[in-house]
């Protein structure tokens, strides 16, 4: 009886783990898609000439360009101290 | 174990340590509080492996012992025991049960296996850096306003402790929209062993310290060993993991130029902002908490409006150096900074309507809060 209960418990844990994996998979898929989109925007053209401009455009469109949150959408469109410093530096 | 102590003393200590109890249901033992007798004291400890708090209660020790009680139940039960009553705590070792006796009544609590309770770390470490308790409370308040709640980037959820070898200890925090920096001169003798160091202390740890540190405490200090930092207070020892990440190069974001600098009465400005904040509660996120500041001649005009509700316009006299300017801010950031400045007048240095502004006390240059404005469309 105890063994059956353990197996049922284990089964339920595996199911919950599978459901978490499914969620993570969807999240990774969305991130990959976003990354592809941003990379194509960033490197479309000659990077040495257009990289800076593309970064600025990405920032103006509402994405972070600092190393900490790169490509993450800026919350509520608020500016980021480190993105601005990054743009100024170049 | 067989001891007796006073309810109010026990309750105060239990309430303090229970804040380190784990809320994540990972290891059941971390939901417990370790009770352990040493000399004439009952030591209480709790930890979630990131933060640990230990304190002691003066008790009459009839026989020594060690047990781990379920933290939340124990804390609540002790709180509601008859006030200032004498409490007897006994252990039924065979059943690993704690027996609390008061008057003719008793409570029995099933305990965890005390041997499974994790070691808290080097709690006996000597203080390496000593700070003034009252000033430390103020320092932590001033920098905690800049700590981020976004745990995806742990470096922003803590405060940088930075020593560069000049008897000045820097405390820095940033959530990427604002940055708080406090410089504190420290006793040369206490840093003689160090040329430089830097580490990030979780904001949560400093919040707990500020809860437990009293302005009239007779000492306060810390020491660090590996990736752990130990804070010593007269009544408590707090151990915390430091955040294993690099703090951003914050000096690069400090503006070099100022186009206008004003001095304003702190209280008058704060009260005006509190009123303006009431009419800055737009539902649209990009306009939420937005207020406009206009520096014109020798006045600061504070304005905010809420669609379909109303508009506020206030003028405050200022002293000014530089040109007139219009700039918008998240009013919450301004209010947070003004609340921790604690000086009669505040200096605000603005380097452009889309560049960060610096707020600092007029007297002294030991604190600054850098705030990014909101760009108006």
Tab-separated table of C-alpha atoms in Angstrom:
chain	number	residue	atom	x	y	z
A	1	UNK	CA	0.000	0.000	0.000
A	2	UNK	CA	2.786	2.376	0.986
A	3	UNK	CA	4.659	1.594	-2.217
A	4	UNK	CA	1.556	2.329	-4.306
A	5	UNK	CA	1.141	5.682	-2.540
A	6	UNK	CA	4.788	6.506	-3.190
A	7	UNK	CA	4.439	5.674	-6.879
A	8	UNK	CA	1.281	7.795	-7.161
A	9	UNK	CA	3.079	10.673	-5.474
A	10	UNK	CA	6.070	10.224	-7.774
A	11	UNK	CA	3.781	10.165	-10.804
A	12	UNK	CA	2.155	13.408	-9.732
A	13	UNK	CA	5.585	15.026	-9.231
A	14	UNK	CA	6.739	13.874	-12.670
A	15	UNK	CA	3.571	15.295	-14.203
A	16	UNK	CA	4.086	18.646	-12.509
A	17	UNK	CA	7.745	18.613	-13.624
A	18	UNK	CA	6.636	17.894	-17.206
A	19	UNK	CA	4.183	20.755	-17.108
A	20	UNK	CA	6.966	23.069	-15.858
A	21	UNK	CA	9.239	21.859	-18.679
A	22	UNK	CA	6.472	22.598	-21.204
A	23	UNK	CA	6.149	26.136	-19.829
A	24	UNK	CA	9.918	26.676	-19.905
A	25	UNK	CA	10.019	25.326	-23.474
A	26	UNK	CA	7.445	27.890	-24.592
A	27	UNK	CA	9.363	30.622	-22.793
A	28	UNK	CA	12.636	29.597	-24.471
A	29	UNK	CA	10.875	29.495	-27.826
A	30	UNK	CA	9.589	33.055	-27.331
A	31	UNK	CA	13.048	34.242	-26.236
A	32	UNK	CA	14.724	32.624	-29.253
A	33	UNK	CA	12.245	34.238	-31.570
A	34	UNK	CA	12.775	37.634	-29.929
A	35	UNK	CA	16.542	37.178	-30.024
A	36	UNK	CA	16.453	36.335	-33.735
A	37	UNK	CA	14.337	39.389	-34.440
A	38	UNK	CA	16.632	41.694	-32.459
A	39	UNK	CA	19.825	40.197	-33.891
A	40	UNK	CA	18.562	40.647	-37.440
A	41	UNK	CA	17.723	44.274	-36.632
A	42	UNK	CA	21.083	44.867	-34.997
A	43	UNK	CA	23.293	43.270	-37.606
A	44	UNK	CA	21.302	44.144	-40.706
A	45	UNK	CA	23.879	46.110	-42.696
A	46	UNK	CA	27.572	46.641	-42.027
A	47	UNK	CA	27.980	46.366	-38.248
A	48	UNK	CA	31.033	48.611	-38.023
A	49	UNK	CA	29.053	51.496	-39.546
A	50	UNK	CA	25.557	50.834	-38.397
A	51	UNK	CA	25.975	49.075	-35.061
A	52	UNK	CA	25.891	52.252	-33.029
A	53	UNK	CA	22.874	53.572	-34.901
A	54	UNK	CA	21.074	50.235	-34.531
A	55	UNK	CA	21.742	50.175	-30.800
A	56	UNK	CA	20.333	53.668	-30.510
A	57	UNK	CA	17.274	52.628	-32.521
A	58	UNK	CA	16.771	49.545	-30.363
A	59	UNK	CA	16.935	51.708	-27.258
A	60	UNK	CA	14.517	54.277	-28.680
A	61	UNK	CA	12.127	51.449	-29.562
A	62	UNK	CA	12.063	50.508	-25.890
A	63	UNK	CA	14.663	47.737	-25.448
A	64	UNK	CA	17.620	47.715	-23.098
A	65	UNK	CA	21.054	47.742	-24.743
A	66	UNK	CA	23.136	47.574	-21.549
A	67	UNK	CA	24.906	44.281	-20.784
A	68	UNK	CA	22.671	43.691	-17.753
A	69	UNK	CA	19.302	43.594	-19.483
A	70	UNK	CA	20.249	43.440	-23.171
A	71	UNK	CA	17.156	43.088	-25.401
A	72	UNK	CA	14.758	43.121	-22.466
A	73	UNK	CA	11.861	45.527	-22.921
A	74	UNK	CA	12.337	48.635	-20.776
A	75	UNK	CA	9.572	48.668	-18.189
A	76	UNK	CA	7.062	51.435	-18.696
A	77	UNK	CA	9.462	53.013	-21.185
A	78	UNK	CA	11.641	54.263	-18.322
A	79	UNK	CA	15.202	55.223	-19.215
A	80	UNK	CA	18.107	53.120	-17.944
A	81	UNK	CA	21.225	54.731	-16.447
A	82	UNK	CA	23.498	52.040	-17.888
A	83	UNK	CA	22.013	52.033	-21.408
A	84	UNK	CA	22.404	55.814	-21.556
A	85	UNK	CA	25.993	55.587	-20.283
A	86	UNK	CA	26.660	52.864	-22.882
A	87	UNK	CA	25.341	55.065	-25.710
A	88	UNK	CA	27.234	58.105	-24.447
A	89	UNK	CA	30.469	56.134	-24.193
A	90	UNK	CA	30.343	55.382	-27.908
B	1	UNK	CA	16.694	20.696	28.150
B	2	UNK	CA	14.959	22.324	31.066
B	3	UNK	CA	15.022	26.096	31.323
B	4	UNK	CA	12.890	29.023	32.393
B	5	UNK	CA	12.702	32.563	31.081
B	6	UNK	CA	10.354	35.544	30.810
B	7	UNK	CA	7.671	35.594	28.096
B	8	UNK	CA	8.373	39.166	26.930
B	9	UNK	CA	12.120	38.564	26.578
B	10	UNK	CA	11.594	35.254	24.781
B	11	UNK	CA	8.921	36.697	22.503
B	12	UNK	CA	11.071	39.666	21.418
B	13	UNK	CA	13.910	37.333	20.447
B	14	UNK	CA	11.674	34.805	18.689
B	15	UNK	CA	9.993	37.543	16.631
B	16	UNK	CA	13.428	38.760	15.546
B	17	UNK	CA	14.910	35.416	14.487
B	18	UNK	CA	11.753	34.097	12.818
B	19	UNK	CA	12.285	36.619	9.997
B	20	UNK	CA	15.117	34.405	8.755
B	21	UNK	CA	12.904	31.326	8.561
B	22	UNK	CA	12.578	29.986	5.054
B	23	UNK	CA	9.292	30.702	3.325
B	24	UNK	CA	10.138	28.401	0.426
B	25	UNK	CA	9.045	24.898	1.121
B	26	UNK	CA	12.382	23.259	0.262
B	27	UNK	CA	14.009	21.823	3.376
B	28	UNK	CA	11.537	21.411	6.267
B	29	UNK	CA	14.316	21.926	8.859
B	30	UNK	CA	14.702	25.516	7.587
B	31	UNK	CA	11.202	26.242	8.868
B	32	UNK	CA	12.517	25.662	12.373
B	33	UNK	CA	14.152	27.749	15.080
B	34	UNK	CA	17.115	26.186	16.844
B	35	UNK	CA	17.028	26.527	20.641
B	36	UNK	CA	20.352	25.757	22.264
B	37	UNK	CA	21.658	26.406	25.771
B	38	UNK	CA	25.146	27.861	26.297
B	39	UNK	CA	26.238	29.079	29.742
B	40	UNK	CA	23.378	31.088	31.261
B	41	UNK	CA	21.802	31.827	27.920
B	42	UNK	CA	19.303	30.251	25.610
B	43	UNK	CA	20.476	30.881	22.036
B	44	UNK	CA	17.887	31.099	19.261
B	45	UNK	CA	18.899	30.750	15.608
B	46	UNK	CA	17.079	30.613	12.284
B	47	UNK	CA	18.279	30.568	8.707
B	48	UNK	CA	17.071	30.111	5.140
B	49	UNK	CA	20.693	29.541	4.050
B	50	UNK	CA	20.891	33.091	2.588
B	51	UNK	CA	20.274	34.938	5.829
B	52	UNK	CA	20.784	33.740	9.400
B	53	UNK	CA	19.861	35.497	12.647
B	54	UNK	CA	21.016	34.479	16.113
B	55	UNK	CA	20.138	36.018	19.454
B	56	UNK	CA	20.124	35.019	23.120
B	57	UNK	CA	17.759	35.189	26.057
B	58	UNK	CA	19.013	35.279	29.621
B	59	UNK	CA	17.488	32.200	31.208
B	60	UNK	CA	17.716	29.967	34.191
B	61	UNK	CA	19.283	26.809	32.778
B	62	UNK	CA	18.345	23.773	34.859
B	63	UNK	CA	19.638	21.288	32.323
B	64	UNK	CA	21.223	21.971	28.914
B	65	UNK	CA	19.868	20.846	25.571
B	66	UNK	CA	19.312	21.537	21.915
B	67	UNK	CA	16.169	21.258	19.796
B	68	UNK	CA	14.558	22.682	16.671
B	69	UNK	CA	10.990	23.917	17.072
B	70	UNK	CA	8.576	24.638	14.199
B	71	UNK	CA	9.321	28.359	13.804
B	72	UNK	CA	6.013	29.946	12.853
B	73	UNK	CA	3.949	28.034	15.440
B	74	UNK	CA	6.500	28.673	18.177
B	75	UNK	CA	6.691	32.397	17.365
B	76	UNK	CA	2.899	32.837	17.377
B	77	UNK	CA	2.392	30.744	20.525
B	78	UNK	CA	5.085	32.576	22.489
B	79	UNK	CA	3.621	35.912	21.388
B	80	UNK	CA	0.217	35.009	22.827
B	81	UNK	CA	1.472	33.494	26.106
B	82	UNK	CA	0.537	35.510	29.233
B	83	UNK	CA	2.531	38.727	29.150
B	84	UNK	CA	5.674	38.794	31.323
B	85	UNK	CA	4.840	35.331	32.707
B	86	UNK	CA	7.584	32.930	33.667
B	87	UNK	CA	7.813	30.238	30.983
B	88	UNK	CA	9.303	26.807	31.551
B	89	UNK	CA	10.664	25.038	28.501
B	90	UNK	CA	11.294	21.314	28.746
B	91	UNK	CA	12.217	18.691	26.228
B	92	UNK	CA	10.788	15.218	26.098
B	93	UNK	CA	13.853	13.664	24.533
B	94	UNK	CA	12.313	10.286	23.775
B	95	UNK	CA	9.526	11.802	21.682
B	96	UNK	CA	11.506	14.897	20.591
B	97	UNK	CA	8.732	17.133	21.903
B	98	UNK	CA	9.002	20.631	23.388
B	99	UNK	CA	6.836	21.288	26.445
B	100	UNK	CA	6.059	24.919	27.277
B	101	UNK	CA	4.619	25.332	30.763
B	102	UNK	CA	3.039	28.530	32.125
B	103	UNK	CA	0.908	28.570	35.271
B	104	UNK	CA	-1.218	25.424	35.225
B	105	UNK	CA	-1.164	25.163	31.449
B	106	UNK	CA	1.137	23.558	28.913
B	107	UNK	CA	1.719	23.392	25.168
B	108	UNK	CA	3.413	20.455	23.460
B	109	UNK	CA	5.102	20.963	20.102
B	110	UNK	CA	6.642	18.237	17.932
B	111	UNK	CA	10.200	19.181	17.008
B	112	UNK	CA	12.591	18.561	14.120
B	113	UNK	CA	15.792	16.568	14.468
B	114	UNK	CA	18.267	19.147	15.831
B	115	UNK	CA	21.220	17.378	14.197
B	116	UNK	CA	19.839	18.284	10.770
B	117	UNK	CA	19.914	22.036	11.462
B	118	UNK	CA	22.576	23.658	9.259
B	119	UNK	CA	25.635	25.408	10.690
B	120	UNK	CA	25.068	29.149	10.450
B	121	UNK	CA	28.714	29.959	9.685
B	122	UNK	CA	31.448	31.967	11.418
B	123	UNK	CA	29.219	33.758	13.943
B	124	UNK	CA	32.110	34.237	16.367
B	125	UNK	CA	34.157	36.282	13.857
B	126	UNK	CA	35.658	39.443	15.370
B	127	UNK	CA	34.370	42.779	14.049
B	128	UNK	CA	36.667	43.993	11.235
B	129	UNK	CA	34.908	47.258	10.356
B	130	UNK	CA	33.158	49.175	13.094
B	131	UNK	CA	30.440	51.713	12.294
B	132	UNK	CA	28.463	54.122	14.434
B	133	UNK	CA	25.035	52.464	15.066
B	134	UNK	CA	22.836	55.556	14.657
B	135	UNK	CA	24.643	56.663	11.495
B	136	UNK	CA	24.534	53.117	10.090
B	137	UNK	CA	20.751	53.053	10.340
B	138	UNK	CA	20.621	56.298	8.381
B	139	UNK	CA	23.122	55.043	5.790
B	140	UNK	CA	21.124	51.885	5.135
B	141	UNK	CA	17.871	53.865	4.850
B	142	UNK	CA	19.502	56.183	2.350
B	143	UNK	CA	20.784	53.428	0.075
B	144	UNK	CA	17.908	50.967	0.422
B	145	UNK	CA	15.703	53.291	-1.659
B	146	UNK	CA	17.781	52.405	-4.727
B	147	UNK	CA	17.629	48.626	-4.345
B	148	UNK	CA	15.798	46.790	-7.129
B	149	UNK	CA	13.152	44.108	-6.568
B	150	UNK	CA	13.988	42.362	-9.838
B	151	UNK	CA	15.698	39.136	-8.804
B	152	UNK	CA	16.590	38.235	-12.408
B	153	UNK	CA	19.619	40.557	-11.947
B	154	UNK	CA	20.796	39.879	-8.378
B	155	UNK	CA	23.508	42.595	-8.446
B	156	UNK	CA	20.777	45.253	-8.406
B	157	UNK	CA	18.986	43.709	-5.414
B	158	UNK	CA	21.800	44.540	-3.029
B	159	UNK	CA	24.015	47.347	-1.775
B	160	UNK	CA	27.638	47.579	-2.808
B	161	UNK	CA	30.063	47.986	0.109
B	162	UNK	CA	33.192	49.442	-1.500
B	163	UNK	CA	36.445	50.399	0.171
B	164	UNK	CA	39.147	51.935	-1.982
B	165	UNK	CA	41.814	52.469	0.649
B	166	UNK	CA	41.194	56.082	1.700
B	167	UNK	CA	39.258	55.520	4.945
B	168	UNK	CA	36.049	56.150	3.032
B	169	UNK	CA	33.532	53.364	2.724
B	170	UNK	CA	31.082	53.742	-0.180
B	171	UNK	CA	27.588	52.279	-0.054
B	172	UNK	CA	25.921	52.164	-3.475
B	173	UNK	CA	22.633	50.856	-4.830
B	174	UNK	CA	20.877	51.191	-8.158
B	175	UNK	CA	17.760	49.880	-9.855
B	176	UNK	CA	18.958	51.332	-13.214
B	177	UNK	CA	16.522	54.278	-12.972
B	178	UNK	CA	18.136	55.820	-9.897
B	179	UNK	CA	21.333	55.413	-7.969
B	180	UNK	CA	21.960	56.102	-4.286
B	181	UNK	CA	25.511	56.692	-3.083
B	182	UNK	CA	26.584	57.290	0.480
B	183	UNK	CA	30.190	57.891	1.496
B	184	UNK	CA	31.117	57.291	5.117
B	185	UNK	CA	34.399	58.124	6.767
B	186	UNK	CA	35.517	55.188	8.856
B	187	UNK	CA	37.993	54.758	11.619
B	188	UNK	CA	41.440	54.151	10.158
B	189	UNK	CA	42.265	51.587	12.818
B	190	UNK	CA	39.339	49.432	11.807
B	191	UNK	CA	40.464	49.115	8.165
B	192	UNK	CA	44.197	48.755	8.715
B	193	UNK	CA	44.085	45.192	7.409
B	194	UNK	CA	42.605	46.174	4.052
B	195	UNK	CA	43.809	48.003	0.972
B	196	UNK	CA	40.504	47.639	-0.792
B	197	UNK	CA	37.456	45.422	-0.912
B	198	UNK	CA	34.013	45.360	-2.463
B	199	UNK	CA	31.059	43.052	-2.121
B	200	UNK	CA	27.298	43.260	-2.509
B	201	UNK	CA	25.095	42.740	0.534
B	202	UNK	CA	21.469	41.711	-0.161
B	203	UNK	CA	18.990	44.533	0.450
B	204	UNK	CA	16.888	42.138	2.524
B	205	UNK	CA	19.792	41.638	4.961
B	206	UNK	CA	20.187	45.391	5.465
B	207	UNK	CA	16.439	45.789	5.952
B	208	UNK	CA	16.531	43.187	8.720
B	209	UNK	CA	19.532	44.922	10.305
B	210	UNK	CA	17.679	48.225	10.269
B	211	UNK	CA	14.761	46.569	12.046
B	212	UNK	CA	17.030	45.196	14.783
B	213	UNK	CA	19.619	47.961	15.155
B	214	UNK	CA	18.714	50.551	17.773
B	215	UNK	CA	20.024	54.123	17.607
B	216	UNK	CA	21.269	53.846	21.198
B	217	UNK	CA	23.085	50.526	20.669
B	218	UNK	CA	26.640	50.774	21.952
B	219	UNK	CA	28.349	49.095	18.992
B	220	UNK	CA	27.787	47.860	15.460
B	221	UNK	CA	30.166	46.359	12.958
B	222	UNK	CA	30.794	43.633	10.451
B	223	UNK	CA	33.380	41.186	9.237
B	224	UNK	CA	33.503	39.193	6.037
B	225	UNK	CA	34.794	35.718	5.451
B	226	UNK	CA	34.701	34.302	1.938
B	227	UNK	CA	31.259	34.908	0.532
B	228	UNK	CA	29.666	35.545	3.904
B	229	UNK	CA	29.295	38.726	5.905
B	230	UNK	CA	28.658	38.742	9.647
B	231	UNK	CA	27.028	41.789	11.273
B	232	UNK	CA	27.349	42.155	15.028
B	233	UNK	CA	24.794	44.042	17.092
B	234	UNK	CA	24.721	44.033	20.890
B	235	UNK	CA	21.772	41.644	20.984
B	236	UNK	CA	21.958	39.949	17.597
B	237	UNK	CA	24.373	38.335	15.164
B	238	UNK	CA	23.271	38.375	11.539
B	239	UNK	CA	25.027	36.326	8.895
B	240	UNK	CA	24.340	36.722	5.220
B	241	UNK	CA	25.599	35.465	1.914
B	242	UNK	CA	26.984	38.224	-0.259
B	243	UNK	CA	25.608	38.450	-3.797
B	244	UNK	CA	27.835	36.547	-6.183
B	245	UNK	CA	27.875	39.070	-9.054
B	246	UNK	CA	29.792	42.137	-10.201
B	247	UNK	CA	28.302	45.507	-9.411
B	248	UNK	CA	28.103	47.759	-12.495
B	249	UNK	CA	30.731	50.467	-12.927
B	250	UNK	CA	28.527	53.074	-11.327
B	251	UNK	CA	30.975	55.987	-11.561
B	252	UNK	CA	30.434	56.024	-15.338
B	253	UNK	CA	26.830	57.085	-14.931
B	254	UNK	CA	27.490	60.075	-12.677
B	255	UNK	CA	26.869	63.204	-14.780
B	256	UNK	CA	29.860	65.464	-15.286
B	257	UNK	CA	28.103	68.729	-16.220
B	258	UNK	CA	25.337	70.718	-14.600
B	259	UNK	CA	23.163	73.167	-16.505
B	260	UNK	CA	21.194	74.370	-13.528
B	261	UNK	CA	21.580	73.944	-9.813
B	262	UNK	CA	18.926	74.889	-7.263
B	263	UNK	CA	18.536	74.936	-3.496
B	264	UNK	CA	15.119	74.297	-2.037
B	265	UNK	CA	13.582	73.771	1.395
B	266	UNK	CA	13.324	69.993	1.806
B	267	UNK	CA	10.069	69.925	3.768
B	268	UNK	CA	8.279	72.427	1.549
B	269	UNK	CA	9.300	70.489	-1.573
B	270	UNK	CA	8.342	67.123	-0.063
B	271	UNK	CA	4.888	68.354	0.991
B	272	UNK	CA	4.299	69.821	-2.453
B	273	UNK	CA	5.306	66.546	-4.123
B	274	UNK	CA	3.042	64.524	-1.825
B	275	UNK	CA	0.101	66.662	-2.997
B	276	UNK	CA	1.158	66.491	-6.630
B	277	UNK	CA	1.496	62.701	-6.348
B	278	UNK	CA	-2.228	62.465	-5.599
B	279	UNK	CA	-2.949	63.805	-9.060
B	280	UNK	CA	-0.281	61.716	-10.765
B	281	UNK	CA	-2.032	58.370	-10.501
B	282	UNK	CA	-2.612	57.834	-14.195
B	283	UNK	CA	-3.550	54.283	-15.074
B	284	UNK	CA	-1.478	54.373	-18.249
B	285	UNK	CA	1.848	52.990	-17.055
B	286	UNK	CA	4.057	55.368	-19.018
B	287	UNK	CA	2.331	58.347	-17.370
B	288	UNK	CA	1.887	56.888	-13.882
B	289	UNK	CA	3.467	58.997	-11.121
B	290	UNK	CA	4.561	61.592	-13.647
B	291	UNK	CA	5.009	65.183	-12.469
B	292	UNK	CA	6.517	68.166	-14.223
B	293	UNK	CA	8.995	70.529	-12.641
B	294	UNK	CA	9.603	73.944	-14.194
B	295	UNK	CA	12.501	76.022	-12.977
B	296	UNK	CA	11.680	79.581	-13.880
B	297	UNK	CA	13.521	82.591	-12.491
B	298	UNK	CA	13.639	81.966	-8.738
B	299	UNK	CA	10.689	79.613	-8.521
B	300	UNK	CA	10.195	75.897	-8.882
B	301	UNK	CA	6.798	75.094	-10.368
B	302	UNK	CA	5.394	71.661	-9.539
B	303	UNK	CA	2.632	70.426	-11.828
B	304	UNK	CA	0.679	67.225	-12.302
B	305	UNK	CA	-2.692	66.387	-13.769
B	306	UNK	CA	-5.015	63.466	-13.725
B	307	UNK	CA	-7.394	63.029	-16.660
B	308	UNK	CA	-10.976	63.800	-15.668
B	309	UNK	CA	-9.957	64.599	-12.073
B	310	UNK	CA	-7.949	67.788	-11.968
B	311	UNK	CA	-4.691	69.666	-12.137
B	312	UNK	CA	-2.249	70.952	-9.521
B	313	UNK	CA	0.137	73.896	-9.893
B	314	UNK	CA	2.394	74.947	-7.013
B	315	UNK	CA	5.235	77.448	-6.841
B	316	UNK	CA	8.108	77.245	-4.369
B	317	UNK	CA	10.824	79.850	-3.931
B	318	UNK	CA	14.341	78.606	-4.685
B	319	UNK	CA	17.857	79.898	-5.093
B	320	UNK	CA	19.202	79.098	-8.532
B	321	UNK	CA	22.402	79.054	-10.535
B	322	UNK	CA	22.042	78.362	-14.255
B	323	UNK	CA	19.266	78.511	-16.811
B	324	UNK	CA	15.517	77.862	-16.700
B	325	UNK	CA	14.449	74.328	-17.561
B	326	UNK	CA	11.440	71.996	-17.732
B	327	UNK	CA	11.840	68.405	-16.644
B	328	UNK	CA	9.553	65.513	-15.678
B	329	UNK	CA	10.114	62.854	-13.025
B	330	UNK	CA	8.539	59.841	-11.447
B	331	UNK	CA	7.321	61.577	-8.290
B	332	UNK	CA	7.854	58.455	-6.149
B	333	UNK	CA	11.610	58.591	-6.784
B	334	UNK	CA	11.796	62.250	-5.714
B	335	UNK	CA	9.737	61.577	-2.579
B	336	UNK	CA	11.875	58.542	-1.615
B	337	UNK	CA	15.048	60.615	-1.896
B	338	UNK	CA	13.697	63.639	0.006
B	339	UNK	CA	12.507	61.405	2.861
B	340	UNK	CA	16.016	60.131	3.545
B	341	UNK	CA	17.902	63.406	3.083
B	342	UNK	CA	17.136	64.672	6.592
B	343	UNK	CA	18.533	68.173	6.027
B	344	UNK	CA	16.715	71.489	6.012
B	345	UNK	CA	17.628	72.290	2.415
B	346	UNK	CA	18.171	70.110	-0.630
B	347	UNK	CA	20.394	70.793	-3.586
B	348	UNK	CA	19.277	69.588	-7.014
B	349	UNK	CA	21.720	69.582	-9.902
B	350	UNK	CA	20.204	69.080	-13.338
B	351	UNK	CA	22.282	68.312	-16.401
B	352	UNK	CA	19.516	68.485	-19.028
B	353	UNK	CA	15.862	67.543	-19.391
B	354	UNK	CA	16.761	63.996	-20.466
B	355	UNK	CA	19.832	63.511	-18.263
B	356	UNK	CA	20.007	62.314	-14.678
B	357	UNK	CA	19.552	64.852	-11.895
B	358	UNK	CA	21.421	64.690	-8.602
B	359	UNK	CA	19.731	65.358	-5.288
B	360	UNK	CA	21.900	65.848	-2.237
B	361	UNK	CA	21.841	67.629	1.104
B	362	UNK	CA	23.006	71.248	0.932
B	363	UNK	CA	25.174	70.652	3.975
B	364	UNK	CA	27.850	68.023	3.350
B	365	UNK	CA	28.579	65.941	0.277
B	366	UNK	CA	28.348	62.470	1.788
B	367	UNK	CA	25.076	61.451	0.091
B	368	UNK	CA	23.647	61.723	-3.385
B	369	UNK	CA	20.676	60.254	-5.165
B	370	UNK	CA	20.837	60.230	-8.916
B	371	UNK	CA	17.443	60.117	-10.628
B	372	UNK	CA	16.656	59.765	-14.314
B	373	UNK	CA	13.889	62.017	-15.605
B	374	UNK	CA	10.944	60.819	-17.640
B	375	UNK	CA	11.166	61.872	-21.261
B	376	UNK	CA	8.079	63.684	-22.421
B	377	UNK	CA	6.726	62.698	-25.831
